[in-house]
Amino acid sequence: MDFRRKTRARVVRKPQYENLEIKYPHNVALYRTPPIEDIKINEFEDLALERLKVLRILEQANSKNLRFLSDEWKESVNTELNREGLRGYLRLCMGNSVNPSTDSNKYEQELQARRRDYISHFILRLAYCRTEELKRWFLTREMELFKYKFSSMSSTDIKHFLELNKLEYVPLNDSQKDSVKDGLYESTVGQSISKIEMLDFYKVPFTQVLDLVRTRRCYLKNGFAYVNTHDFVSIIAVIQLNEIEHGLQSAQKLIREVEADERIFHLLKSLHTSYTGKDYALNKEGIVSPESLDQLSKKSFPICMRGCHEYLRTNHHLKHGGRMQYGLFLKGIGVTLEDSLRFFREEFTKKIDAEQFTKRYEYNIYHNYGKKGSMISYTPYSCLKIIQENAVQDDCRGCPYKTNDASMLKVKLASYGLSSAHVQEVMGYVSKGHYQLACGKYFQIMHDSPVELGVHHPNQYFEESQNVMGNRSTKKLSNTKQANRNRRGGPENAQVMNADEDDELWNTAETQESTYNSMQAEKSAWNEDLDLTHIDC
Amino acid sequence: MPEEETSTVNTAKYDPNILPDMLPVYYKRLFPHKPFYRWLSYGLSESNIFANREFSYTLHDDIYIRYRCYDTQSELENDICSTCPHKIDIGAVMNTKPKNFRITSTAMQPVQRELVFDIDMDDYNDVRTCCTGATVCLKCWKFMALAARLLDAALREDFGFEHILWVFSGRRGVHGWVCDYDARHLDSRGRSALAEYLQITSNVTINGVVIARVQIGERMHHSVRRALKFIEPLFEEIVLEDQNLFGDVKGVNKLLLMIPDDTARKDLEAYLKKTHDDGVHSRTIWATFVRYANSMRTGTANVWTRKLKNIVEEIQLGILYPRLDINVTKGMNHLLKSPFCIHPGTGKVCVPFNCNAAAKFDPTTVPNIAQLLQEINAFDDKSKCQENGSEDKSRIKDYKKTGMFKGVVVFEEFLRKLESSLKAKAIDVSDQTMEF
């Protein structure tokens, strides 16, 4: 046994076994203190890429529209982890801890996995602390990983975890529970009454379980939420979230110093540019004239934008929500500021006079293009953002699959030329709440294409459509990257936006994730294996 | 102040064109500067809590200035009196002085801000038949009063907030300001979660009509149950009697559209056609609908026993549950019109009102600026006649001579509670830090 350990030690050059156990006492870490050991630059790189693969697998699972932490989701993630040879992470995610006394070899592997997990997390913090968008992508992914790991823990594991991290949560005693039992019965979602009687409940400030509050899944009284053991992960997740967020902030402060080392600088930089995701804020691929919009709207617009266009043509007006949604989309597909002004002016002035238009609406258009006010060129809305919009009378914002009643949607789809069988197919997704899948189906039907498109962004829909019809070429990726780099300039840029956009952006935490997805889709089209090693450092 | 008296004075018509001439007098004599400062300074319980607050003004011709801030009450008062804004908006407390935002090195960020709510009559246009557009009457106000009471209860019971100021927005809407320490310090994520918690309706477009639908689900969440407790007793009065919402073909259609199932809707439509002529009173239509739904629910398993088992409650909620503009609540940096502003369109003062007595509040009798000025003039004349030169009388605060009085009293009551809780908190803190 001793012998075996030594040979392994020579290969991996690991620190001492006991040392590892003290440093990484649990499969699930909160990543509170940065690691201080020295590692080789090769390992630094390996660890970073390895974790990136993991995060990417998680992201892909989402884009397959699997429900987070459902059995199918887990299976898909596990298969991918296995296929990519990420057995260490698989082990951490599966949670079935090894007993050190019976299988010390396996246990040691587990410790190694913990170490890789721990160190790589901190490396990626450095790579992802540069902009708000990157941070948000990283945070979303890390939280998924954390929740996955946490969900696999047994109750003893959880207890051990809480002790290690000095998190003291005491469940309500019987009399405390009894005093709020009506509320618990009424408002604890997902558990039967008899289960609720058995379960332990914890009383925490509502700000600690915002996801449960948002969806009305727990009992709330006087600012406190009553959370059962099954939802306990919500509490810990917020702690983890804050931990990573603060970590990213401090990483941002240190980044200049770290990058003084050129090797690290190149590695981090290339990670960064390779995984930025597609940015639709500036169109780089050609100019679309307003005259062509009538044609394009029929062929290449998703129905949310086609609806906006038709609404504008018929009513010669769009309310603010619709103007934002449609105006930014137009910017993204390549309508220039001047054209955009002209287009909206021509349409609006059929109803109001030119002076009113100038006074009331022009600013808004300049603003969207980043020429007035905060001077930020705003990003077109993603599907997730649009789906969140609530329908408003006399406006056309929002995702039509969601905001339209089924019967009306059917009529609309039929009027767009879908056969009744096709309408049924699309409606099948709609009735289950899969609006993006419905949109992908619509794309497939309209373009007579063999596969459904995974739709994440109206502008991605447009581009894919143009690609399918052969109007645009696919391989502009390198240009895009270059443009991204130039545009972004420095972290200051993104920070300005932070102040008042943060809340909104948080809600649509996946905005940039979805843009990223679309690039992913594009990439995987010509790179099936998703080989990460091609990244030059 | 007795109402009869104000109603006799209430003759002055408001004319937007002379607003600029009236504002200087209003700000000088009537705007409650002192209580206003007492509110926003929060007893100076936190550093820079007043000095870093953003104020912004709308001037004549829609000129808009942002990022004003002041160190003291008199600075604020002087600036308001000299700029005479047509509208004052209150923003967040920033991490730095807002007016310096272009010259400071760090990005300006909000550090605290009241949790605010905005309910607009516009969002009720599809369920009110009494008025349209900008007009508002006592019947419309019932929607607002109910919304404010319901939200007030939710904020107090579920979230434990105590210091909530409800303000009439000058025309037909209502603003709510939650001023508890924890509410002011809620981050964007917290605000957005809380706003979505309170928004139980989701809008659906059907045949060009936007319908607010609610889905209750298996068990009724306590917040939904409470909402029903507020709504059910008033449903008949507001929806069936006052608005007679289902009293014509269009109205009945609205009721039908609220049913989220095609077949069930068609069945009900046929049933209603069979049993009633067009134009029957809402009460009858509703009673028939409830009877129909109940009989379907007790029958063999069908869509009414599953998906539609709470449909009666869901429709009541859909019509009367507060319709929030949640983006106002979500943003920490959202500007909101200040209490005691003059609404430029109506000339009315944005007066705070007592939420518990919201039903008794009458937006149509809220004084406009012209009336107010007339009232102080009348008062001045009278007191001059009675006691020439008596010091005591002229000491009476000007707003106490007018119909604004009640609003200021509500405001001061709110401040009194707020300040005593701030004091209690300060004592708590000093007790805790005491070293022995």
Tab-separated table of C-alpha atoms in Angstrom, chain B residues 31-55 70-77 90-93 112-114 165 177 179-181 184-185 338-339 411 414-416 418-423 426:
chain	number	residue	atom	x	y	z
B	31	PHE	CA	-44.136	72.631	0.349
B	32	PRO	CA	-43.340	70.914	3.666
B	33	HIS	CA	-39.581	71.362	3.509
B	34	LYS	CA	-38.901	70.441	7.080
B	35	PRO	CA	-40.762	67.134	7.218
B	36	PHE	CA	-39.428	66.350	3.753
B	37	TYR	CA	-35.884	66.740	5.023
B	38	ARG	CA	-36.685	64.799	8.164
B	39	TRP	CA	-37.772	61.937	5.986
B	40	LEU	CA	-34.814	61.769	3.633
B	41	SER	CA	-32.225	62.418	6.306
B	42	TYR	CA	-33.422	59.447	8.389
B	43	GLY	CA	-32.070	61.141	11.471
B	44	LEU	CA	-28.681	61.084	9.736
B	45	SER	CA	-28.472	57.507	10.988
B	46	GLU	CA	-25.988	56.574	8.282
B	47	SER	CA	-23.163	58.603	6.852
B	48	ASN	CA	-23.968	60.631	3.750
B	49	ILE	CA	-27.486	59.301	3.762
B	50	PHE	CA	-28.789	62.725	2.816
B	51	ALA	CA	-25.777	64.287	1.118
B	52	ASN	CA	-25.429	61.534	-1.472
B	53	ARG	CA	-29.084	61.319	-2.389
B	54	GLU	CA	-29.895	62.035	-5.978
B	55	PHE	CA	-32.647	64.523	-6.767
B	70	TYR	CA	-27.394	68.783	-1.088
B	71	ASP	CA	-25.579	68.832	2.210
B	72	THR	CA	-28.237	70.495	4.306
B	73	GLN	CA	-31.926	71.124	4.520
B	74	SER	CA	-31.524	74.806	3.720
B	75	GLU	CA	-29.455	74.056	0.622
B	76	LEU	CA	-32.181	71.775	-0.638
B	77	GLU	CA	-34.897	74.237	0.246
B	90	ILE	CA	-36.137	61.132	-5.940
B	91	GLY	CA	-33.356	58.724	-6.816
B	92	ALA	CA	-31.034	56.541	-4.800
B	93	VAL	CA	-28.387	57.337	-2.211
B	112	GLN	CA	-29.440	52.383	-0.689
B	113	ARG	CA	-32.869	53.285	-1.836
B	114	GLU	CA	-36.407	52.943	-0.573
B	165	LEU	CA	-45.684	55.582	2.888
B	177	TRP	CA	-42.360	53.907	-0.461
B	179	CYS	CA	-38.538	52.998	4.163
B	180	ASP	CA	-37.371	50.345	6.647
B	181	TYR	CA	-33.630	49.947	6.961
B	184	ARG	CA	-33.603	50.440	1.768
B	185	HIS	CA	-30.608	48.142	1.791
B	338	SER	CA	-41.561	62.806	-4.923
B	339	PRO	CA	-44.463	63.214	-2.530
B	411	PHE	CA	-46.761	62.252	6.478
B	414	PHE	CA	-45.325	58.266	9.285
B	415	LEU	CA	-42.220	60.262	10.227
B	416	ARG	CA	-42.929	60.020	13.930
B	418	LEU	CA	-39.970	56.100	11.518
B	419	GLU	CA	-37.932	58.333	13.806
B	420	SER	CA	-38.853	56.490	16.966
B	421	SER	CA	-37.771	53.199	15.431
B	422	LEU	CA	-34.512	54.779	14.283
B	423	LYS	CA	-33.954	55.987	17.832
B	426	ALA	CA	-29.568	53.613	17.786
